[in-house]
XYZ file of C-alpha atoms in Angstrom:
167
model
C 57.980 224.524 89.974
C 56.893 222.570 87.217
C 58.390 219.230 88.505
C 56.302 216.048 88.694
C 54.997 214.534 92.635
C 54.651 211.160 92.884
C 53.044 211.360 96.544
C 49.831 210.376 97.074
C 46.653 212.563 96.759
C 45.670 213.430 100.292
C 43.185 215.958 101.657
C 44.653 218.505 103.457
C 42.550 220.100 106.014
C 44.810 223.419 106.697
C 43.048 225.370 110.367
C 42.474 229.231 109.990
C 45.658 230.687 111.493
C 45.976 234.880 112.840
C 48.577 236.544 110.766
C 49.972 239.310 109.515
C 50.436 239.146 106.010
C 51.749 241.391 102.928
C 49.911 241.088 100.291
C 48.606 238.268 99.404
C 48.735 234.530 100.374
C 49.849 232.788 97.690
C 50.414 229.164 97.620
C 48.552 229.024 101.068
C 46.487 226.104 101.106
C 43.088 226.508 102.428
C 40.929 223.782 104.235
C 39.371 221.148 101.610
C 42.399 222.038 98.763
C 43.631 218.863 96.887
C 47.510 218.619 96.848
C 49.844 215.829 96.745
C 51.914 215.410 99.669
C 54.326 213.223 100.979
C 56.377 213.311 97.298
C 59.836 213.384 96.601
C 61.231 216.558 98.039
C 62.371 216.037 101.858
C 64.814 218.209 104.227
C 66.727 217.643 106.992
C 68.121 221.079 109.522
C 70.988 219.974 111.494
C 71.204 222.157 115.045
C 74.511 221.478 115.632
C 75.979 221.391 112.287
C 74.293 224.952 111.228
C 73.058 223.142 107.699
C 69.901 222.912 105.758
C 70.503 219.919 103.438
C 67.495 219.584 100.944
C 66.959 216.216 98.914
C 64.699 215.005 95.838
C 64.001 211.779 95.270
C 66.496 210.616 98.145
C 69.352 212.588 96.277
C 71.134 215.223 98.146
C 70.343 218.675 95.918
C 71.598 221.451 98.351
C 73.211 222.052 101.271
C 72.838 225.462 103.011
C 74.254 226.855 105.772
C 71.461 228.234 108.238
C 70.828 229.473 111.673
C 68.307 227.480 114.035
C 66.568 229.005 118.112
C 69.221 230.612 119.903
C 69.327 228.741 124.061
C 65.797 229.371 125.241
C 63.889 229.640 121.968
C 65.537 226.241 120.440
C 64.003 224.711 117.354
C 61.961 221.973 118.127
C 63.335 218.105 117.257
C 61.856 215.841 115.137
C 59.811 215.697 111.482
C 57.359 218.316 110.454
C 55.045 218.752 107.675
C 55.320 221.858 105.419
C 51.966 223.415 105.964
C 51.254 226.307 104.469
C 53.748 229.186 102.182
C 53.721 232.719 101.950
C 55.998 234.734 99.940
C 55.782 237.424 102.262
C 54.710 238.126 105.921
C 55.455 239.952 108.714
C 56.185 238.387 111.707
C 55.499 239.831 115.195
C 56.689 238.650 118.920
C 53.184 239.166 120.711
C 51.303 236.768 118.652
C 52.719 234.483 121.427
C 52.901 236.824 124.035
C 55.963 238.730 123.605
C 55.745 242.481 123.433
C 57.043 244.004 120.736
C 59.145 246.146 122.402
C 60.507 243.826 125.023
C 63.896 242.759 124.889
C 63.288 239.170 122.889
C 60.255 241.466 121.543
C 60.404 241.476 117.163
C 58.271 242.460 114.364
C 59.828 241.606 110.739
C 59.055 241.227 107.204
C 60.420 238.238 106.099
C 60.253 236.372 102.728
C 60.225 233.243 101.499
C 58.165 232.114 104.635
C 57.329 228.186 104.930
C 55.382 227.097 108.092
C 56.246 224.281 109.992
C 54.170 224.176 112.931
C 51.052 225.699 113.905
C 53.246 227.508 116.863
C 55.255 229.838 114.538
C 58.131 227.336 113.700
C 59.122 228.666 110.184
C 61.885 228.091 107.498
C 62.311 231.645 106.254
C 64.973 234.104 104.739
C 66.668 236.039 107.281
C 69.626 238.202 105.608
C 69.887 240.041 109.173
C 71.540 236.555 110.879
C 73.536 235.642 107.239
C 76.942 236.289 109.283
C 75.925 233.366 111.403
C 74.248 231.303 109.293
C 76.259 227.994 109.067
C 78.047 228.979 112.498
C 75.815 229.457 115.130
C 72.242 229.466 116.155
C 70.596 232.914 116.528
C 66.617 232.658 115.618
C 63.838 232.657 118.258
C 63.043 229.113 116.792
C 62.973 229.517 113.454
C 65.168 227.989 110.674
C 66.704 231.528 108.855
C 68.379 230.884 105.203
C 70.011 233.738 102.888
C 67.128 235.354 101.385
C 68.674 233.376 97.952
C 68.449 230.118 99.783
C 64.710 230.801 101.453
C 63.755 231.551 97.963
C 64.835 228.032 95.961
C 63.371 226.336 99.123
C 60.243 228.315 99.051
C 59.933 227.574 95.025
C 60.797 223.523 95.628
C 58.884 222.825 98.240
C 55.018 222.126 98.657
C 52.701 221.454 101.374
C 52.912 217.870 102.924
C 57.046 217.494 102.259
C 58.507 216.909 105.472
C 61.539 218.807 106.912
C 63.274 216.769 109.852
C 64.925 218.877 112.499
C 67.906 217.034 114.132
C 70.435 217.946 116.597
């Protein structure tokens, strides 16, 4: 917050996505919204080092320890757009077909929620995989954070900064 972009002005056309929200949507984008994007703030999530290393201005600002997709729900590899933040949201298994109550099956509140992808690819806190943050991969794709961490992402990051996912 309150720190100057130097990106340029683009129009960001964000598509109407289902999902299950708490209260409101703030700092959601909608479709014909001015923001800058492609500014100073950029972060790279290492699979197989467990780390979340934010910079600004090409300056290395934190390094976090995080948890990426456990084998067979892997984050995805390569650079994504932030598209969209909501401070909190619940998140539920059979928006993509996986019953809640089957054995991958999940429906959590989270905070601190950025979106990556249109699929459900999401930087978010996650103090229920904390213990293996920095140590082994655990998500169903997502990148989890301490709730701490998720929150100085969430509040340094806008949409159009890219996050790189490496392995």
């Amino acid at each position: 917050m309150g720190r100057k972009r130097h990106g340029a002005r683009v129009l960001l056309a964000v598509a109407a996505l289902v999902l299950f929200e708490v209260g409101g949507a703030a700092g959601v984008a909608s479709a014909g919204s001015r923001t800058q994007a492609g500014g100073s703030v950029s972060a790279v999530a290492d699979v197989s080092t467990h780390q979340f290393t934010v910079s600004i201005g090409g300056q290395v600002v934190r390094v976090m320890p995080a948890s990426m997709g456990k084998p067979g729900h892997e984050t995805p590899l390569g650079t994504f757009h932030v598209m969209e933040k909501f401070r909190d949201m619940v998140m539920d298994s059979s928006t993509y077909g996986v019953p809640v109550d089957a054995p991958e099956g999940y429906r959590l509140y989270v905070e601190y929620a950025v979106r990556l992808t249109s699929g459900g690819i999401f930087v978010h806190g996650a103090p229920w995989s904390v213990d293996s943050q920095g140590y082994e991969n655990v998500s169903h794709g997502c990148i989890n954070l301490s709730t701490e961490n998720a929150a100085w992402f969430f509040e340094n990051v806008e949409v159009g900064d890219p996050v790189t996912v490496v392995g």
